[in-house]
mmCIF file of C-alpha atoms in Angstrom:
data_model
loop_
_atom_site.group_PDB
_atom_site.id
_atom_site.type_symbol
_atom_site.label_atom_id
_atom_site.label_comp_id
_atom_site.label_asym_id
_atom_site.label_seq_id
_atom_site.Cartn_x
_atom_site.Cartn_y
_atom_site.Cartn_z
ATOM 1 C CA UNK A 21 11.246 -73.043 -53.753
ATOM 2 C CA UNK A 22 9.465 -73.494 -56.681
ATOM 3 C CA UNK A 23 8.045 -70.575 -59.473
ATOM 4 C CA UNK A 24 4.716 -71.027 -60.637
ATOM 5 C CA UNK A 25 3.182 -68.844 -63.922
ATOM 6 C CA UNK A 26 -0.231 -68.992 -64.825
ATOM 7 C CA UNK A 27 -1.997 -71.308 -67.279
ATOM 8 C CA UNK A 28 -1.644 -68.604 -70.037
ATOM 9 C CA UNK A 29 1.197 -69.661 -72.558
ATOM 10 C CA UNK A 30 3.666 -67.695 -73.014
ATOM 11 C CA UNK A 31 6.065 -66.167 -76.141
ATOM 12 C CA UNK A 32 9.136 -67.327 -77.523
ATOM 13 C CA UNK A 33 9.891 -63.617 -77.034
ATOM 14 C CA UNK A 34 9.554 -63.656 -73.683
ATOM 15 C CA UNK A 35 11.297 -66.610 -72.600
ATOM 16 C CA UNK A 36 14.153 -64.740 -73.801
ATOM 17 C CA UNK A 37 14.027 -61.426 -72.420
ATOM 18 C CA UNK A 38 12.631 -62.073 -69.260
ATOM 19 C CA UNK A 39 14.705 -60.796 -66.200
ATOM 20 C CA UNK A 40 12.762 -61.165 -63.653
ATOM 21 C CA UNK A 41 12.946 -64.967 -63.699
ATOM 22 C CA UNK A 42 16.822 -64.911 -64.043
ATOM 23 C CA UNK A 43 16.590 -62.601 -60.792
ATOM 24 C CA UNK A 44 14.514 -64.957 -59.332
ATOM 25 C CA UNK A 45 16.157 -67.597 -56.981
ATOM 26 C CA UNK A 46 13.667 -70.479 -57.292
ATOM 27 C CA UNK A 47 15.386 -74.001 -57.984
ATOM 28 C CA UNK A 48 12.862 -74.818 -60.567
ATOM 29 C CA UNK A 49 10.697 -72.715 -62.879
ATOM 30 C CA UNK A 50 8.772 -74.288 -66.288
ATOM 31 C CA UNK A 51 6.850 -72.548 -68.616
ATOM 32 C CA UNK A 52 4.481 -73.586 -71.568
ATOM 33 C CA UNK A 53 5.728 -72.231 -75.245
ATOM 34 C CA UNK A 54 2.468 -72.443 -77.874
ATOM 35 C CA UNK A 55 4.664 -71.017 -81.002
ATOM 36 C CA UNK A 56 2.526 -69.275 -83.568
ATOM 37 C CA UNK A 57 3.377 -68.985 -87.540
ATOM 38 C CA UNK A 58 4.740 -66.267 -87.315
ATOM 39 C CA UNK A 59 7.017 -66.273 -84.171
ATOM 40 C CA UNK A 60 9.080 -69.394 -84.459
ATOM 41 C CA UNK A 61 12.472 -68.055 -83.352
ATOM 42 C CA UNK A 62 14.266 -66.701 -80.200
ATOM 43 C CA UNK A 63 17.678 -64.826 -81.774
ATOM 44 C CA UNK A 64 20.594 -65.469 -79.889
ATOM 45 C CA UNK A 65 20.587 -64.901 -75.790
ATOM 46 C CA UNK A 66 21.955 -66.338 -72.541
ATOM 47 C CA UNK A 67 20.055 -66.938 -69.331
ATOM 48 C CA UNK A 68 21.741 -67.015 -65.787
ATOM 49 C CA UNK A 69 19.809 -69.911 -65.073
ATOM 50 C CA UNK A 70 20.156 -73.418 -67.007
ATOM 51 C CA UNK A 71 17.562 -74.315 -69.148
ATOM 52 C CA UNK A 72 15.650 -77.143 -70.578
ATOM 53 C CA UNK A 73 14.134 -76.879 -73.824
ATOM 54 C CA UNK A 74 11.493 -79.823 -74.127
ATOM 55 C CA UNK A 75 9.554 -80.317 -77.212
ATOM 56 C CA UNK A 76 5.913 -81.674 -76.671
ATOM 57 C CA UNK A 77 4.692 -81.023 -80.569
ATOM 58 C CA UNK A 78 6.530 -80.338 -83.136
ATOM 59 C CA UNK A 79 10.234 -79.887 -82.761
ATOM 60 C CA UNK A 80 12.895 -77.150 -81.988
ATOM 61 C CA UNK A 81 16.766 -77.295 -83.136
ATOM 62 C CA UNK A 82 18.952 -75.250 -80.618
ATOM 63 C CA UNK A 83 22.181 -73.611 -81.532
ATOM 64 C CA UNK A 84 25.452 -72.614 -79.551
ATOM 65 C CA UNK A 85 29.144 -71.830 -80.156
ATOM 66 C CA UNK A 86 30.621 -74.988 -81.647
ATOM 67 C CA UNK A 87 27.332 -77.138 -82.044
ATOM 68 C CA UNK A 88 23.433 -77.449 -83.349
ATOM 69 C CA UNK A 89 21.372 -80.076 -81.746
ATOM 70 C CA UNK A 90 17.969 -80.679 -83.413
ATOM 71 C CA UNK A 91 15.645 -82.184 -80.894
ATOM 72 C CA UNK A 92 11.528 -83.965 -81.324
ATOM 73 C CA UNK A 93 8.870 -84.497 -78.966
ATOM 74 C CA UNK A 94 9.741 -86.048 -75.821
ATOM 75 C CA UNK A 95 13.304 -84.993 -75.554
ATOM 76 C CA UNK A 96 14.950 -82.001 -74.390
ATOM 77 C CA UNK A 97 17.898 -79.767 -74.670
ATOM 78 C CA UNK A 98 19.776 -78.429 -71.970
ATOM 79 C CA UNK A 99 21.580 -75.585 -72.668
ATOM 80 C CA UNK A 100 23.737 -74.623 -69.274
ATOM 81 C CA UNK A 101 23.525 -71.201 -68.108
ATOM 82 C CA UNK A 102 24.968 -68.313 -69.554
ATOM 83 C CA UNK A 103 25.690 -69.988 -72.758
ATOM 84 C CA UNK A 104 24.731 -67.999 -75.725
ATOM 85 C CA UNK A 105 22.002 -70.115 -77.800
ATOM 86 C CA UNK A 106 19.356 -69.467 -80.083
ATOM 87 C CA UNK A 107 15.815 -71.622 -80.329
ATOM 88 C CA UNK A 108 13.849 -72.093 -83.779
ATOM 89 C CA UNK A 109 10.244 -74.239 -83.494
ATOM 90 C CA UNK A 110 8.737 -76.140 -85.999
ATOM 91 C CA UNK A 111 4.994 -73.995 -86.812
ATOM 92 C CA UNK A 112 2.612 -74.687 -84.101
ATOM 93 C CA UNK A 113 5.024 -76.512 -81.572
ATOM 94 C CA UNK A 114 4.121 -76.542 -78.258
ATOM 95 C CA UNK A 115 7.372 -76.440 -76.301
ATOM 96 C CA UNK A 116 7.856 -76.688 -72.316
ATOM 97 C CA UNK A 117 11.025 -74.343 -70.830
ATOM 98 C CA UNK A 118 12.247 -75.506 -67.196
ATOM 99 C CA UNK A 119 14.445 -72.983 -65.963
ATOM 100 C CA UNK A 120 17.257 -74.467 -63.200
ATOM 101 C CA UNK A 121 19.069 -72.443 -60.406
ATOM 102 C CA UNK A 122 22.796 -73.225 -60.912
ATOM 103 C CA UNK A 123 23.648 -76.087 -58.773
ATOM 104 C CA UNK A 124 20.280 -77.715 -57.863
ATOM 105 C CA UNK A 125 20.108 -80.351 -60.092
ATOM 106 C CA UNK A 126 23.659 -82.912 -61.215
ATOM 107 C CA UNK A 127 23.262 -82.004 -64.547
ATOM 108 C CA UNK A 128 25.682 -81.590 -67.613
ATOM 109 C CA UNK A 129 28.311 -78.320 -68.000
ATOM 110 C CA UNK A 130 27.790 -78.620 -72.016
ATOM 111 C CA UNK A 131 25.248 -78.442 -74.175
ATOM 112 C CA UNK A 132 23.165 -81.785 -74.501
ATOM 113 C CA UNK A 133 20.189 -83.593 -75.859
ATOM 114 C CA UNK A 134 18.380 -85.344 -73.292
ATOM 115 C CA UNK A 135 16.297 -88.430 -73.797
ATOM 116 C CA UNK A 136 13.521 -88.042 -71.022
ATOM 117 C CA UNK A 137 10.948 -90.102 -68.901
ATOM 118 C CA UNK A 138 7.447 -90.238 -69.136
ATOM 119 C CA UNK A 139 7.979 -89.037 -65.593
ATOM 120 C CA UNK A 140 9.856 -86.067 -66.258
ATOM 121 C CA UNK A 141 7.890 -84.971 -68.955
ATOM 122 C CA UNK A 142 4.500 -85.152 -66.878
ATOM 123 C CA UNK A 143 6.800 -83.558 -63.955
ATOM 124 C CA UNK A 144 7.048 -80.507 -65.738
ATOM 125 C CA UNK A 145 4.231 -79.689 -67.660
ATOM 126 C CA UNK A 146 2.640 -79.879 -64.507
ATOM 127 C CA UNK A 147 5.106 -77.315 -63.018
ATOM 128 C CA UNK A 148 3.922 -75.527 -65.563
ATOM 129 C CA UNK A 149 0.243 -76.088 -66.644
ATOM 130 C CA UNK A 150 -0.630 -75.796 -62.489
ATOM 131 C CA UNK A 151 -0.911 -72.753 -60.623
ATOM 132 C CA UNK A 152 -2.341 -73.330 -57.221
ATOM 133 C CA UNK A 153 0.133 -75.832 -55.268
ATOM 134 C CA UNK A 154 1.079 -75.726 -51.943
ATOM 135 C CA UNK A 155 4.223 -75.220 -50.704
ATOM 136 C CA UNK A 156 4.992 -78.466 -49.620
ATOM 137 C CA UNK A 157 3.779 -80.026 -52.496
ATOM 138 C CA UNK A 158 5.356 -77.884 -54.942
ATOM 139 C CA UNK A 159 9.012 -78.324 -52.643
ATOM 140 C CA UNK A 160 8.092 -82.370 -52.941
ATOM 141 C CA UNK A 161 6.947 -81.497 -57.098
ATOM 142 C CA UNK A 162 10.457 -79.880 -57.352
ATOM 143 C CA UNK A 163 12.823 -82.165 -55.679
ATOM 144 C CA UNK A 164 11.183 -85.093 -57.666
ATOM 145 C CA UNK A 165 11.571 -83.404 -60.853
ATOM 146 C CA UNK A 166 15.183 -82.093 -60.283
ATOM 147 C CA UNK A 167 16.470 -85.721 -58.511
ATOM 148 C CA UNK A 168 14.593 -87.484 -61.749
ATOM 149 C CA UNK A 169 16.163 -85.081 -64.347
ATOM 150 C CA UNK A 170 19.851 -85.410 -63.383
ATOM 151 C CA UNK A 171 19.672 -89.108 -64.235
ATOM 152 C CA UNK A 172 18.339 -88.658 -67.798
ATOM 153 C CA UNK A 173 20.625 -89.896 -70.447
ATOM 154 C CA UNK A 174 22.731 -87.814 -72.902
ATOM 155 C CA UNK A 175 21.554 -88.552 -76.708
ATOM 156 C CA UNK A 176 23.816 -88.557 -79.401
ATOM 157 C CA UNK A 177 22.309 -86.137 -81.066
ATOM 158 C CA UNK A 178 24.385 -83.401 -81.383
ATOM 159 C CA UNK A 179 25.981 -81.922 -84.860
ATOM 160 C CA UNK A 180 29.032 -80.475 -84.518
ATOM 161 C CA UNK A 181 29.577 -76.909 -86.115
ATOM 162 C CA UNK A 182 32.406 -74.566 -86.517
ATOM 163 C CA UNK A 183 32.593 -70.995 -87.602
ATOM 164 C CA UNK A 184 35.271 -72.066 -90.851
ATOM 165 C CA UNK A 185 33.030 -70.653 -93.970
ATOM 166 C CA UNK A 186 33.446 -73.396 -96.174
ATOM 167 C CA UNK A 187 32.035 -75.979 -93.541
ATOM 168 C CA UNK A 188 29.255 -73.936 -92.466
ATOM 169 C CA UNK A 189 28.631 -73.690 -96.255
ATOM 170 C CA UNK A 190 28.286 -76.921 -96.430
ATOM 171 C CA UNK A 191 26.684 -77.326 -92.994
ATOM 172 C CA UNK A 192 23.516 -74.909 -94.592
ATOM 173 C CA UNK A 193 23.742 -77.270 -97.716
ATOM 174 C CA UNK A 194 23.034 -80.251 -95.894
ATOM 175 C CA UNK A 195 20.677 -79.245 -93.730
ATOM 176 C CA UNK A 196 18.622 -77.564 -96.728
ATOM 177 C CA UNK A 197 18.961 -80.841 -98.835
ATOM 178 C CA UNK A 198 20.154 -83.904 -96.367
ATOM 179 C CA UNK A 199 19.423 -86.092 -99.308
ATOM 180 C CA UNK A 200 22.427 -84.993 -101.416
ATOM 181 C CA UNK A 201 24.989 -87.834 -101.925
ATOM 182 C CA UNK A 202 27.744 -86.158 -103.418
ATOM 183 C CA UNK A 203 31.213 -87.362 -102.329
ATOM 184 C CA UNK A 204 33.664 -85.694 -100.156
ATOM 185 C CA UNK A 205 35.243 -84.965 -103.516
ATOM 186 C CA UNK A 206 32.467 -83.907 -105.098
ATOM 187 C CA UNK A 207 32.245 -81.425 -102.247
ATOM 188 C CA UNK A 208 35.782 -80.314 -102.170
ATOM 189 C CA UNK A 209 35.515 -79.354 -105.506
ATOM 190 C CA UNK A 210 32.294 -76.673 -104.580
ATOM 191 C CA UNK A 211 34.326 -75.058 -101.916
ATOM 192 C CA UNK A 212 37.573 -74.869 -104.087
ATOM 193 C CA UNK A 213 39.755 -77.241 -101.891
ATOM 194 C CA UNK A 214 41.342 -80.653 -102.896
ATOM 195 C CA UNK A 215 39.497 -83.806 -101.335
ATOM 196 C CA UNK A 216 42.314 -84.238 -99.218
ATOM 197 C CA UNK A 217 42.792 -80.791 -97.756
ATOM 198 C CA UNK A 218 38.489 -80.896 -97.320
ATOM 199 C CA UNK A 219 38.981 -84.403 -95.259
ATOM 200 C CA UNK A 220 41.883 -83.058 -92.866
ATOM 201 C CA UNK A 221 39.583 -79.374 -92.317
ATOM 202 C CA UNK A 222 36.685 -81.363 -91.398
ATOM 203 C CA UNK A 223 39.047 -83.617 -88.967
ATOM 204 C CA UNK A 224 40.290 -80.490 -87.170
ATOM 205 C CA UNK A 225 37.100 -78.665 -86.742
ATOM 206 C CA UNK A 226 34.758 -81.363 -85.857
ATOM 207 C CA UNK A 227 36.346 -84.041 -84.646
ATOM 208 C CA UNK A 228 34.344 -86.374 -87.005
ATOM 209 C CA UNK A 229 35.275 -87.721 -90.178
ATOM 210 C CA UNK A 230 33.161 -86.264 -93.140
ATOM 211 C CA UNK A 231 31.538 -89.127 -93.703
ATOM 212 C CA UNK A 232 30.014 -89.761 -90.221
ATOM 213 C CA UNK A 233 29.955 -85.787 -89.824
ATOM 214 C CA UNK A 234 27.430 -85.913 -92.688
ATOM 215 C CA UNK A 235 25.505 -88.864 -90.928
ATOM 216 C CA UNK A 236 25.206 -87.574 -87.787
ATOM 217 C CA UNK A 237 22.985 -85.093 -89.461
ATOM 218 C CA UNK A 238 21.378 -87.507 -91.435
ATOM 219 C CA UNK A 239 20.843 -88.764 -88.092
ATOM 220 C CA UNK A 240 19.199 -85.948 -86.469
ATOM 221 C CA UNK A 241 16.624 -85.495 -89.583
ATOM 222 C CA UNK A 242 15.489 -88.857 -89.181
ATOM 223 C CA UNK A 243 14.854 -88.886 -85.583
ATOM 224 C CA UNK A 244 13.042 -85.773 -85.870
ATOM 225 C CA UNK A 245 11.177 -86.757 -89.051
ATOM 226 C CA UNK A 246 10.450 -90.784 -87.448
ATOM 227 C CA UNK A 247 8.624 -88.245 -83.786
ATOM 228 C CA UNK A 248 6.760 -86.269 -87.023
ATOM 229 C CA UNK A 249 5.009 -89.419 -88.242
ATOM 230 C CA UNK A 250 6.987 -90.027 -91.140
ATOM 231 C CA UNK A 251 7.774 -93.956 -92.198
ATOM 232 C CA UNK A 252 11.066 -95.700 -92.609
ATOM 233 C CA UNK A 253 10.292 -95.854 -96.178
ATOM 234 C CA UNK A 254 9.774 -91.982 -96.764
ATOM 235 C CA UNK A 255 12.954 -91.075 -94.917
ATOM 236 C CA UNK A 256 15.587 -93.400 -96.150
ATOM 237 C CA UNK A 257 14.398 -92.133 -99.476
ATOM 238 C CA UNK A 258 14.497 -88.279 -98.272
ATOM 239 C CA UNK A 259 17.840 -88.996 -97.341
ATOM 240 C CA UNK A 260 18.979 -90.559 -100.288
ATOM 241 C CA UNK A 261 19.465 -93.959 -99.398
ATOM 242 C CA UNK A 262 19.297 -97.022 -102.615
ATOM 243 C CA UNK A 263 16.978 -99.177 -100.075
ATOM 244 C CA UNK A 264 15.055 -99.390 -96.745
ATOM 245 C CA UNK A 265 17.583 -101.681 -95.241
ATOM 246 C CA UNK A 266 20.602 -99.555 -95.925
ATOM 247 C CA UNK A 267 18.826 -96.923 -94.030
ATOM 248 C CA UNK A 268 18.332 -98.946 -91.212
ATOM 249 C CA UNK A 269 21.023 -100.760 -91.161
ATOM 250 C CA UNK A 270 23.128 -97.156 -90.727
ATOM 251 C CA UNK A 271 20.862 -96.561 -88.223
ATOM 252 C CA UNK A 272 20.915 -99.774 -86.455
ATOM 253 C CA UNK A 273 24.897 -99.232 -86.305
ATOM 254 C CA UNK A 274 24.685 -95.694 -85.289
ATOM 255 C CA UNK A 275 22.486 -95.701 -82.325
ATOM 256 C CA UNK A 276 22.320 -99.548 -81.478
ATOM 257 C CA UNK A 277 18.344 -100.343 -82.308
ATOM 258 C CA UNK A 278 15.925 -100.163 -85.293
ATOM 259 C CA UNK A 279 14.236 -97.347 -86.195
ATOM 260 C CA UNK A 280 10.897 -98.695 -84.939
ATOM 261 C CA UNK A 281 12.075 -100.004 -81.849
ATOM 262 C CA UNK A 282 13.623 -96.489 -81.130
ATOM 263 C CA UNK A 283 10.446 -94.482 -81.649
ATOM 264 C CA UNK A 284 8.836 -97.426 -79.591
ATOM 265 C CA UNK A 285 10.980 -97.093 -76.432
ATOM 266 C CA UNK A 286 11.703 -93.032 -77.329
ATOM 267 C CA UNK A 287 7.377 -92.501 -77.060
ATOM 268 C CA UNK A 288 7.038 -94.942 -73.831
#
């Protein structure tokens, strides 16, 4: 069974308080987002269901216990159900929510950034854009989309977080100025801690050293600022790189292509 909702977008707000599509047993439901200026954010909340966050426009960054993925157009997060998460949209986003019954779809017990299809994409806005489908169809529409989804690959685009003050300091730091180049010293020294002691916190929480914890946000900016329209040029310079080709070639090593050829094969 498949939920249809009418062409009429619908609030951040409501995607998360709605109940009567958690009570709802359909294996599939999508809704369109359009965020305004001033409603940008969904505060923390849990869903029975499994859901797929899929930016269209603009972007959204998704937080959970332990973790903060920041996702552009074209990919989604999936954020398995009843894990607590919270949703902020770039202004003027237009985001696409697919809703999943637990255990119709082979998809991921964590939290995940998925890279998706052409195929998937057009598979659920028109879940959601479309009203009037018959049943058959809209069984056929659903099976596709779930069968198509569960073979989506997982993006590294996740940044570890942790709820140790001094790292989630640093964490808001970062994210407000991803450019900064100070050293792991330099950094040890603003949270009162000796480089050392810093090195072996970051370790334990994250699982990352703080070097590649910093890039993987570094990362995530980039990704989302390469979908926004910015150029190689403008970001490795936003993120505080000496040249182009250092930028890249961090990139290159990171995620195993270019930055151009990933927005290339990322907008196919």
């Amino acid at each position: 069974m498949m939920t249809k909702f009418t062409q009429i977008p619908m609030s951040l707000a409501w995607a998360r308080s709605d109940d009567d599509l958690d009570r709802s047993t359909a294996r599939a439901t999508a809704v369109r987002i359009d965020v305004s200026e001033n409603e940008r954010e969904a505060p923390q909340h849990h869903h029975r269901k499994g859901q797929l966050v899929m930016a269209f426009k603009g972007g959204v960054t998704c937080r959970v216990p332990g973790g903060m993925w920041m996702v552009p157009p074209r990919c989604g997060i999936w954020v398995p159900g009843g894990m607590p998460h919270s949703n902020v949209a770039t202004t003027n986003a237009r985001l696409f929510f697919l809703f999943v019954e637990p255990g119709a779809a082979d998809l991921p017990d964590r939290c995940c950034t998925l890279s998706l299809s052409p195929l998937v994409r057009e598979l659920i806005i028109e879940m959601a854009d479309h009203t009037e489908v018959a049943t058959a169809e809209a069984e056929t529409l659903t099976t596709l989309l779930l069968s198509a989804l569960s073979r989506m690959p997982v993006e590294r685009l996740h940044l570890p977080l942790t709820e140790e003050p001094r790292l989630n300091r640093i964490a808001s730091a970062l994210a407000d100025d991803p450019g900064d180049r100070s050293t792991i010293a330099e950094w040890a020294a603003r949270v009162a801690m000796s480089e050392n002691s810093l090195a072996r916190l970051v370790q334990r929480e994250t699982g990352l050293t703080f070097g590649r914890w910093r890039q993987q946000l570094q990362l995530i900016v980039a990704i989302r600022s390469l979908a926004a329209g910015a150029t190689v040029q403008q970001i490795s310079g936003d993120l505080g790189y000496e040249s182009v080709s250092a930028f890249i070639t961090m990139f290159r090593k990171a995620l195993g292509t270019s930055p151009a050829r990933y927005l290339r094969d990322f907008s196919g």
